[in-house]
Every structure is written in structure tokens, then in C-alpha cells.
CSV table of N, CA and C in Angstrom, one decimal:
chain,number,residue,atom,x,y,z
A,60,UNK,N,-80.1,-128.7,-40.3
A,60,UNK,CA,-78.7,-128.8,-40.3
A,60,UNK,C,-78.1,-127.7,-39.5
A,61,UNK,N,-78.7,-126.5,-39.4
A,61,UNK,CA,-78.2,-125.4,-38.6
A,61,UNK,C,-78.2,-125.8,-37.1
A,62,UNK,N,-79.2,-126.6,-36.7
A,62,UNK,CA,-79.2,-127.0,-35.3
A,62,UNK,C,-78.0,-127.9,-35.0
A,63,UNK,N,-77.6,-128.7,-35.9
A,63,UNK,CA,-76.5,-129.6,-35.7
A,63,UNK,C,-75.1,-128.9,-35.6
A,64,UNK,N,-75.0,-127.8,-36.3
A,64,UNK,CA,-73.7,-127.0,-36.3
A,64,UNK,C,-73.7,-126.0,-35.1
A,65,UNK,N,-74.8,-125.9,-34.4
A,65,UNK,CA,-74.9,-124.9,-33.3
A,65,UNK,C,-73.8,-124.9,-32.3
A,66,UNK,N,-73.2,-126.1,-32.0
A,66,UNK,CA,-72.2,-126.2,-31.0
A,66,UNK,C,-70.8,-125.6,-31.4
A,67,UNK,N,-70.6,-125.5,-32.7
A,67,UNK,CA,-69.3,-125.1,-33.3
A,67,UNK,C,-69.3,-123.6,-33.7
A,68,UNK,N,-70.3,-122.9,-33.2
A,68,UNK,CA,-70.4,-121.4,-33.5
A,68,UNK,C,-69.9,-120.6,-32.4
A,69,UNK,N,-69.4,-119.4,-32.7
A,69,UNK,CA,-68.9,-118.5,-31.7
A,69,UNK,C,-67.9,-119.1,-30.8
A,70,UNK,N,-68.0,-119.1,-29.5
A,70,UNK,CA,-67.0,-119.7,-28.6
A,70,UNK,C,-66.9,-121.2,-28.8
A,71,UNK,N,-67.9,-121.8,-29.3
A,71,UNK,CA,-67.8,-123.2,-29.6
A,71,UNK,C,-66.8,-123.6,-30.6
A,72,UNK,N,-66.5,-122.7,-31.5
A,72,UNK,CA,-65.5,-122.9,-32.5
A,72,UNK,C,-64.1,-122.9,-31.9
A,73,UNK,N,-63.9,-122.0,-30.9
A,73,UNK,CA,-62.6,-122.0,-30.1
A,73,UNK,C,-62.5,-123.4,-29.4
A,74,UNK,N,-63.6,-123.9,-28.8
A,74,UNK,CA,-63.5,-125.2,-28.1
A,74,UNK,C,-63.1,-126.3,-29.1
A,75,UNK,N,-63.8,-126.2,-30.3
A,75,UNK,CA,-63.4,-127.3,-31.3
A,75,UNK,C,-62.0,-127.2,-31.6
A,76,UNK,N,-61.5,-126.0,-31.8
A,76,UNK,CA,-60.0,-125.8,-32.1
A,76,UNK,C,-59.1,-126.3,-31.0
A,77,UNK,N,-59.4,-125.9,-29.8
A,77,UNK,CA,-58.6,-126.4,-28.7
A,77,UNK,C,-58.7,-127.9,-28.4
A,78,UNK,N,-59.9,-128.4,-28.5
A,78,UNK,CA,-60.0,-129.9,-28.4
A,78,UNK,C,-59.3,-130.6,-29.5
A,79,UNK,N,-59.3,-130.0,-30.7
A,79,UNK,CA,-58.6,-130.6,-31.9
A,79,UNK,C,-57.1,-130.6,-31.6
A,80,UNK,N,-56.6,-129.5,-31.2
A,80,UNK,CA,-55.1,-129.4,-30.9
A,80,UNK,C,-54.8,-130.4,-29.8
A,81,UNK,N,-55.6,-130.5,-28.7
A,81,UNK,CA,-55.3,-131.4,-27.6
A,81,UNK,C,-55.4,-132.9,-28.1
A,82,UNK,N,-56.3,-133.1,-29.1
A,82,UNK,CA,-56.4,-134.5,-29.6
A,82,UNK,C,-55.2,-134.9,-30.4
A,83,UNK,N,-54.7,-134.0,-31.2
A,83,UNK,CA,-53.5,-134.3,-32.0
A,83,UNK,C,-52.3,-134.5,-31.1
A,84,UNK,N,-52.2,-133.6,-30.1
A,84,UNK,CA,-51.0,-133.7,-29.1
A,84,UNK,C,-51.1,-135.0,-28.3
A,85,UNK,N,-52.2,-135.3,-27.8
A,85,UNK,CA,-52.3,-136.4,-26.9
A,85,UNK,C,-52.2,-137.7,-27.7
A,86,UNK,N,-52.9,-137.8,-28.9
A,86,UNK,CA,-52.8,-139.0,-29.7
A,86,UNK,C,-51.3,-139.3,-30.1
A,87,UNK,N,-50.7,-138.2,-30.6
A,87,UNK,CA,-49.3,-138.4,-31.1
A,87,UNK,C,-48.3,-138.8,-30.0
A,88,UNK,N,-48.5,-138.1,-28.9
A,88,UNK,CA,-47.6,-138.3,-27.7
A,88,UNK,C,-47.8,-139.7,-27.2
A,89,UNK,N,-49.0,-140.1,-27.0
A,89,UNK,CA,-49.3,-141.4,-26.4
A,89,UNK,C,-48.9,-142.6,-27.4
A,90,UNK,N,-49.2,-142.4,-28.6
A,90,UNK,CA,-48.9,-143.4,-29.6
A,90,UNK,C,-47.4,-143.6,-29.7
A,91,UNK,N,-46.6,-142.5,-29.7
A,91,UNK,CA,-45.1,-142.7,-29.7
A,91,UNK,C,-44.6,-143.3,-28.5
A,92,UNK,N,-45.1,-142.9,-27.3
A,92,UNK,CA,-44.7,-143.4,-26.1
A,92,UNK,C,-45.0,-144.9,-25.9
A,93,UNK,N,-46.2,-145.3,-26.3
A,93,UNK,CA,-46.7,-146.7,-26.2
A,93,UNK,C,-45.9,-147.5,-27.2
A,94,UNK,N,-45.6,-147.0,-28.3
A,94,UNK,CA,-44.8,-147.8,-29.4
A,94,UNK,C,-43.4,-147.9,-29.0
A,95,UNK,N,-42.8,-147.0,-28.4
A,95,UNK,CA,-41.3,-147.0,-28.2
A,95,UNK,C,-40.9,-147.3,-26.7
A,96,UNK,N,-41.7,-147.0,-25.7
A,96,UNK,CA,-41.2,-147.1,-24.4
A,96,UNK,C,-42.3,-147.5,-23.4
A,97,UNK,N,-43.2,-148.3,-23.8
A,97,UNK,CA,-44.4,-148.6,-22.9
A,97,UNK,C,-44.0,-149.2,-21.6
A,98,UNK,N,-43.0,-150.0,-21.6
A,98,UNK,CA,-42.5,-150.7,-20.3
A,98,UNK,C,-42.0,-149.7,-19.3
A,99,UNK,N,-41.6,-148.6,-19.7
A,99,UNK,CA,-41.0,-147.6,-18.8
A,99,UNK,C,-42.1,-147.0,-17.9
A,100,UNK,N,-43.3,-146.7,-18.4
A,100,UNK,CA,-44.3,-146.0,-17.6
A,100,UNK,C,-45.7,-146.4,-18.2
A,101,UNK,N,-46.1,-147.7,-18.1
A,101,UNK,CA,-47.3,-148.1,-18.7
A,101,UNK,C,-48.6,-147.4,-18.2
A,102,UNK,N,-48.6,-147.1,-16.9
A,102,UNK,CA,-49.8,-146.4,-16.4
A,102,UNK,C,-49.9,-145.0,-17.0
A,103,UNK,N,-48.8,-144.3,-17.0
A,103,UNK,CA,-48.8,-142.9,-17.5
A,103,UNK,C,-49.2,-142.9,-19.0
A,104,UNK,N,-48.6,-143.8,-19.8
A,104,UNK,CA,-48.9,-143.8,-21.2
A,104,UNK,C,-50.3,-144.3,-21.5
A,105,UNK,N,-50.8,-145.2,-20.7
A,105,UNK,CA,-52.2,-145.6,-20.9
A,105,UNK,C,-53.2,-144.5,-20.6
A,106,UNK,N,-52.9,-143.8,-19.5
A,106,UNK,CA,-53.8,-142.6,-19.1
A,106,UNK,C,-53.7,-141.5,-20.2
A,107,UNK,N,-52.5,-141.3,-20.8
A,107,UNK,CA,-52.4,-140.3,-21.9
A,107,UNK,C,-53.2,-140.8,-23.1
A,108,UNK,N,-53.2,-142.1,-23.4
A,108,UNK,CA,-54.0,-142.6,-24.5
A,108,UNK,C,-55.5,-142.5,-24.2
A,109,UNK,N,-55.9,-142.7,-22.9
A,109,UNK,CA,-57.3,-142.5,-22.5
A,109,UNK,C,-57.7,-141.0,-22.7
A,110,UNK,N,-56.8,-140.1,-22.3
A,110,UNK,CA,-57.1,-138.7,-22.5
A,110,UNK,C,-57.3,-138.4,-24.0
A,111,UNK,N,-56.4,-139.0,-24.8
A,111,UNK,CA,-56.5,-138.8,-26.3
A,111,UNK,C,-57.9,-139.2,-26.8
A,112,UNK,N,-58.3,-140.3,-26.4
A,112,UNK,CA,-59.7,-140.8,-26.8
A,112,UNK,C,-60.8,-139.9,-26.4
A,113,UNK,N,-60.7,-139.4,-25.2
A,113,UNK,CA,-61.7,-138.4,-24.7
A,113,UNK,C,-61.6,-137.1,-25.5
A,114,UNK,N,-60.4,-136.6,-25.8
A,114,UNK,CA,-60.3,-135.4,-26.6
A,114,UNK,C,-60.9,-135.6,-28.0
A,115,UNK,N,-60.6,-136.7,-28.6
A,115,UNK,CA,-61.1,-137.0,-30.0
A,115,UNK,C,-62.6,-137.1,-30.0
A,116,UNK,N,-63.1,-137.8,-29.0
A,116,UNK,CA,-64.6,-137.9,-28.9
A,116,UNK,C,-65.3,-136.6,-28.7
A,117,UNK,N,-64.8,-135.8,-27.8
A,117,UNK,CA,-65.4,-134.5,-27.6
A,117,UNK,C,-65.3,-133.6,-28.8
A,118,UNK,N,-64.1,-133.6,-29.5
A,118,UNK,CA,-64.0,-132.8,-30.7
A,118,UNK,C,-65.0,-133.3,-31.7
A,119,UNK,N,-65.2,-134.6,-31.9
A,119,UNK,CA,-66.2,-135.1,-32.8
A,119,UNK,C,-67.6,-134.6,-32.5
A,120,UNK,N,-68.0,-134.7,-31.2
A,120,UNK,CA,-69.3,-134.4,-30.8
A,120,UNK,C,-69.6,-132.9,-31.0
A,121,UNK,N,-68.6,-132.0,-30.7
A,121,UNK,CA,-68.7,-130.6,-30.9
A,121,UNK,C,-68.9,-130.3,-32.4
A,122,UNK,N,-68.2,-130.9,-33.3
A,122,UNK,CA,-68.3,-130.7,-34.7
A,122,UNK,C,-69.6,-131.3,-35.2
A,123,UNK,N,-70.0,-132.4,-34.7
A,123,UNK,CA,-71.3,-133.1,-35.2
A,123,UNK,C,-72.5,-132.2,-34.8
A,124,UNK,N,-72.5,-131.7,-33.6
A,124,UNK,CA,-73.6,-130.8,-33.2
A,124,UNK,C,-74.9,-131.6,-32.9
A,125,UNK,N,-75.9,-130.9,-32.6
A,125,UNK,CA,-77.2,-131.6,-32.2
A,125,UNK,C,-77.3,-131.8,-30.7
A,126,UNK,N,-78.5,-132.1,-30.3
A,126,UNK,CA,-78.7,-132.2,-28.9
A,126,UNK,C,-78.1,-133.5,-28.3
A,127,UNK,N,-78.2,-134.6,-29.0
A,127,UNK,CA,-77.5,-135.8,-28.5
A,127,UNK,C,-76.0,-135.7,-28.4
A,128,UNK,N,-75.4,-135.0,-29.4
A,128,UNK,CA,-74.0,-134.8,-29.4
A,128,UNK,C,-73.6,-133.8,-28.2
A,129,UNK,N,-74.5,-132.8,-28.0
A,129,UNK,CA,-74.2,-131.9,-26.9
A,129,UNK,C,-74.2,-132.6,-25.6
A,130,UNK,N,-75.2,-133.5,-25.4
A,130,UNK,CA,-75.3,-134.2,-24.1
A,130,UNK,C,-74.1,-135.2,-23.9
A,131,UNK,N,-73.7,-135.9,-25.0
A,131,UNK,CA,-72.6,-136.8,-25.0
A,131,UNK,C,-71.3,-136.0,-24.6
A,132,UNK,N,-71.1,-134.8,-25.3
A,132,UNK,CA,-70.0,-134.0,-25.0
A,132,UNK,C,-70.0,-133.5,-23.5
A,133,UNK,N,-71.1,-133.2,-23.0
A,133,UNK,CA,-71.3,-132.7,-21.6
A,133,UNK,C,-70.8,-133.8,-20.7
A,134,UNK,N,-71.3,-135.0,-20.9
A,134,UNK,CA,-70.9,-136.1,-20.0
A,134,UNK,C,-69.4,-136.4,-20.1
A,135,UNK,N,-68.9,-136.3,-21.3
A,135,UNK,CA,-67.4,-136.5,-21.5
A,135,UNK,C,-66.6,-135.4,-20.9
A,136,UNK,N,-67.1,-134.2,-21.0
A,136,UNK,CA,-66.3,-133.1,-20.3
A,136,UNK,C,-66.3,-133.3,-18.8
A,137,UNK,N,-67.4,-133.7,-18.3
A,137,UNK,CA,-67.5,-134.0,-16.8
A,137,UNK,C,-66.6,-135.1,-16.4
A,138,UNK,N,-66.6,-136.2,-17.3
A,138,UNK,CA,-65.7,-137.3,-17.0
A,138,UNK,C,-64.2,-136.9,-17.1
A,139,UNK,N,-64.0,-136.0,-18.1
A,139,UNK,CA,-62.6,-135.5,-18.3
A,139,UNK,C,-62.2,-134.7,-17.1
A,140,UNK,N,-63.0,-133.9,-16.6
A,140,UNK,CA,-62.7,-133.1,-15.4
A,140,UNK,C,-62.4,-133.9,-14.2
A,141,UNK,N,-63.2,-135.0,-14.0
A,141,UNK,CA,-62.9,-135.9,-12.9
A,141,UNK,C,-61.6,-136.6,-13.2
A,142,UNK,N,-61.3,-137.0,-14.4
A,142,UNK,CA,-60.0,-137.6,-14.7
A,142,UNK,C,-58.8,-136.7,-14.4
A,143,UNK,N,-58.9,-135.5,-14.9
A,143,UNK,CA,-57.9,-134.5,-14.6
A,143,UNK,C,-57.6,-134.3,-13.1
A,144,UNK,N,-58.7,-134.2,-12.4
A,144,UNK,CA,-58.6,-133.9,-11.0
A,144,UNK,C,-58.0,-135.1,-10.2
A,145,UNK,N,-58.5,-136.3,-10.6
A,145,UNK,CA,-58.0,-137.6,-10.0
A,145,UNK,C,-56.5,-137.8,-10.3
A,146,UNK,N,-56.2,-137.8,-11.6
A,146,UNK,CA,-54.8,-138.0,-12.0
A,146,UNK,C,-53.9,-136.9,-11.6
A,147,UNK,N,-54.4,-135.7,-11.7
A,147,UNK,CA,-53.5,-134.6,-11.2
A,147,UNK,C,-53.2,-134.7,-9.7
A,148,UNK,N,-54.2,-135.0,-8.9
A,148,UNK,CA,-53.9,-135.2,-7.5
A,148,UNK,C,-53.0,-136.4,-7.2
A,149,UNK,N,-53.3,-137.5,-7.9
A,149,UNK,CA,-52.5,-138.7,-7.8
A,149,UNK,C,-51.0,-138.5,-8.1
A,150,UNK,N,-50.8,-137.7,-9.2
A,150,UNK,CA,-49.4,-137.4,-9.5
A,150,UNK,C,-48.7,-136.6,-8.5
A,151,UNK,N,-49.4,-135.8,-7.8
A,151,UNK,CA,-48.8,-134.9,-6.7
A,151,UNK,C,-48.6,-135.7,-5.5
A,152,UNK,N,-49.5,-136.6,-5.1
A,152,UNK,CA,-49.4,-137.4,-3.9
A,152,UNK,C,-48.5,-138.6,-4.0
A,153,UNK,N,-48.4,-139.2,-5.2
A,153,UNK,CA,-47.6,-140.4,-5.4
A,153,UNK,C,-46.8,-140.3,-6.7
A,154,UNK,N,-45.8,-139.4,-6.8
A,154,UNK,CA,-45.1,-139.2,-8.0
A,154,UNK,C,-44.3,-140.4,-8.5
A,155,UNK,N,-44.0,-141.3,-7.6
A,155,UNK,CA,-43.3,-142.6,-7.9
A,155,UNK,C,-44.1,-143.5,-8.8
A,156,UNK,N,-45.5,-143.3,-8.8
A,156,UNK,CA,-46.3,-144.1,-9.6
A,156,UNK,C,-46.3,-143.7,-11.1
A,157,UNK,N,-45.7,-142.5,-11.3
A,157,UNK,CA,-45.6,-142.0,-12.7
A,157,UNK,C,-44.2,-141.6,-13.0
A,158,UNK,N,-43.4,-142.6,-13.5
A,158,UNK,CA,-42.0,-142.3,-13.9
A,158,UNK,C,-42.0,-141.3,-15.1
A,159,UNK,N,-43.1,-141.1,-15.8
A,159,UNK,CA,-43.2,-140.1,-16.8
A,159,UNK,C,-44.5,-139.5,-16.7
A,160,UNK,N,-44.7,-138.2,-17.2
A,160,UNK,CA,-45.9,-137.5,-17.1
A,160,UNK,C,-47.0,-138.0,-18.0
A,161,UNK,N,-48.2,-137.8,-17.6
A,161,UNK,CA,-49.4,-138.0,-18.5
A,161,UNK,C,-49.8,-136.6,-18.9
A,162,UNK,N,-50.8,-136.6,-19.8
A,162,UNK,CA,-51.4,-135.3,-20.3
A,162,UNK,C,-52.0,-134.6,-19.1
A,163,UNK,N,-52.6,-135.4,-18.1
A,163,UNK,CA,-53.3,-134.8,-17.0
A,163,UNK,C,-52.4,-134.7,-15.7
A,164,UNK,N,-51.1,-135.0,-15.8
A,164,UNK,CA,-50.2,-134.9,-14.6
A,164,UNK,C,-50.2,-133.5,-14.1
A,165,UNK,N,-50.3,-133.4,-12.8
A,165,UNK,CA,-50.2,-132.1,-12.1
A,165,UNK,C,-51.3,-131.1,-12.8
A,166,UNK,N,-52.4,-131.6,-13.0
A,166,UNK,CA,-53.6,-130.9,-13.6
A,166,UNK,C,-53.3,-130.3,-15.0
A,167,UNK,N,-52.4,-130.9,-15.7
A,167,UNK,CA,-52.1,-130.5,-17.0
A,167,UNK,C,-50.9,-129.4,-17.1
A,168,UNK,N,-50.1,-129.4,-16.1
A,168,UNK,CA,-49.0,-128.5,-16.0
A,168,UNK,C,-48.1,-128.5,-17.3
A,169,UNK,N,-47.8,-129.6,-17.9
A,169,UNK,CA,-47.0,-129.7,-19.1
A,169,UNK,C,-47.7,-129.2,-20.3
A,170,UNK,N,-49.1,-128.9,-20.2
A,170,UNK,CA,-49.9,-128.4,-21.3
A,170,UNK,C,-50.5,-127.0,-20.9
A,171,UNK,N,-49.7,-126.3,-20.0
A,171,UNK,CA,-50.1,-124.9,-19.6
A,171,UNK,C,-51.5,-124.9,-18.9
A,172,UNK,N,-51.8,-126.0,-18.2
A,172,UNK,CA,-53.1,-126.2,-17.5
A,172,UNK,C,-54.3,-126.2,-18.4
A,173,UNK,N,-54.1,-126.3,-19.6
A,173,UNK,CA,-55.3,-126.4,-20.5
A,173,UNK,C,-56.2,-127.6,-20.2
A,174,UNK,N,-55.6,-128.8,-19.8
A,174,UNK,CA,-56.4,-130.0,-19.5
A,174,UNK,C,-57.4,-129.8,-18.4
A,175,UNK,N,-57.1,-128.9,-17.4
A,175,UNK,CA,-58.0,-128.7,-16.3
A,175,UNK,C,-59.0,-127.5,-16.7
A,176,UNK,N,-58.6,-126.6,-17.5
A,176,UNK,CA,-59.4,-125.4,-17.9
A,176,UNK,C,-60.4,-125.8,-19.0
A,177,UNK,N,-60.0,-126.7,-19.9
A,177,UNK,CA,-60.8,-127.0,-21.0
A,177,UNK,C,-62.2,-127.7,-20.7
A,178,UNK,N,-62.2,-128.7,-19.8
A,178,UNK,CA,-63.5,-129.3,-19.5
A,178,UNK,C,-64.4,-128.3,-18.7
A,179,UNK,N,-63.9,-127.5,-17.9
A,179,UNK,CA,-64.7,-126.5,-17.2
A,179,UNK,C,-65.3,-125.5,-18.2
A,180,UNK,N,-64.5,-125.0,-19.1
A,180,UNK,CA,-65.0,-124.2,-20.2
A,180,UNK,C,-66.0,-124.9,-21.1
A,181,UNK,N,-65.7,-126.1,-21.4
A,181,UNK,CA,-66.6,-126.9,-22.2
A,181,UNK,C,-68.0,-127.1,-21.6
A,182,UNK,N,-67.9,-127.5,-20.3
A,182,UNK,CA,-69.2,-127.7,-19.5
A,182,UNK,C,-70.0,-126.4,-19.5
A,183,UNK,N,-69.4,-125.3,-19.3
A,183,UNK,CA,-70.1,-124.0,-19.3
A,183,UNK,C,-70.7,-123.7,-20.6
A,184,UNK,N,-70.0,-123.9,-21.7
A,184,UNK,CA,-70.5,-123.6,-23.0
A,184,UNK,C,-71.6,-124.6,-23.4
A,185,UNK,N,-71.4,-125.8,-23.1
A,185,UNK,CA,-72.4,-126.8,-23.5
A,185,UNK,C,-73.7,-126.6,-22.7
A,186,UNK,N,-73.6,-126.2,-21.5
A,186,UNK,CA,-74.8,-125.9,-20.7
A,186,UNK,C,-75.6,-124.7,-21.2
A,187,UNK,N,-74.8,-123.7,-21.6
A,187,UNK,CA,-75.4,-122.5,-22.2
A,187,UNK,C,-76.0,-122.8,-23.6
A,188,UNK,N,-75.3,-123.7,-24.3
A,188,UNK,CA,-75.9,-124.0,-25.7
A,188,UNK,C,-77.2,-124.8,-25.5
A,189,UNK,N,-77.3,-125.6,-24.5
A,189,UNK,CA,-78.5,-126.4,-24.2
A,189,UNK,C,-79.6,-125.5,-23.7
A,190,UNK,N,-79.3,-124.5,-22.9
A,190,UNK,CA,-80.3,-123.6,-22.4
A,190,UNK,C,-80.9,-122.7,-23.4
A,191,UNK,N,-80.2,-122.4,-24.5
A,191,UNK,CA,-80.8,-121.5,-25.5
A,191,UNK,C,-81.5,-122.2,-26.6
A,192,UNK,N,-81.6,-123.5,-26.5
A,192,UNK,CA,-82.3,-124.3,-27.5
A,192,UNK,C,-83.8,-124.2,-27.2
A,193,UNK,N,-84.7,-123.9,-28.2
A,193,UNK,CA,-86.1,-123.9,-27.9
A,193,UNK,C,-86.6,-125.2,-27.4
A,194,UNK,N,-87.5,-125.2,-26.5
A,194,UNK,CA,-88.1,-126.5,-26.0
A,194,UNK,C,-89.2,-126.9,-27.0
A,195,UNK,N,-89.3,-128.3,-27.2
A,195,UNK,CA,-90.3,-128.8,-28.1
A,195,UNK,C,-91.7,-128.5,-27.7
A,196,UNK,N,-92.5,-128.2,-28.6
A,196,UNK,CA,-93.9,-127.8,-28.3
A,196,UNK,C,-94.8,-129.0,-28.1
């Protein structure tokens, strides 16, 4: 059981907390926007909902712990980073495509750039957590 909780120790606990906060923020924001004004900016609200799903999954895997969860979280953090960079660049190059902001707009400007910093930090932590695991004999 100690091996399963290894991801949520030390700096990993801060990642769990930050991903948890981003999960709550992105889920509540996208759910409200989709429920009340989806026709206004369907692309933006769908991308925010996608970000919410990614945040929830990464939070879950960090809490779950274990090598499989670490690998899944690492893949999701990489996908999240690609999403933030693509959507962030897209919102700058074609602002007309986004009548309303997404969580990842302008690289997370509306969220104090946490959406672009979080996956980078997550990748670094998850790689370090994997490196310190003893190799099977």
C-alpha cells in the first residue's frame, strides 16, 4: 500500500491539491457554461469540459498511486501540455474562434498560467517518482 501512495507524498501532495482545485474549477465552469449558454461558444465550452476530464483523471491517478497510475498520469500530463500549447496558441492566432475563454485560453491566462505550469511540474515530478522506484529483481 505504501507504494500506491508514493505519488501523493511530498511535492506530490501539492500536485494533488492543485489538480483537485483545477478539477473543481474546470468542471463547475464548463458544466454551468454548457448548461446555460452552450450555443454561444460550443468549441470553448467543450474544450473546457475536456480540460476538466483531464484534470479529474490526473487527480485520481495521483491519489491512486502505483506504477500504472504514474504512467497514466505521465501520459495525461503530456497530453494536457500539448492541449494547453495548441489551444493557447489557437486562441492567440484566431481569437474569433473563441467568443468566450477556455481553461487553456492564452496558456491559462485566466487561471494565472497554472494550466501551462501544472503539466510541466507534473511531468517532472512523475519522472522523478518513477526514477526512484527500485527496479524489479
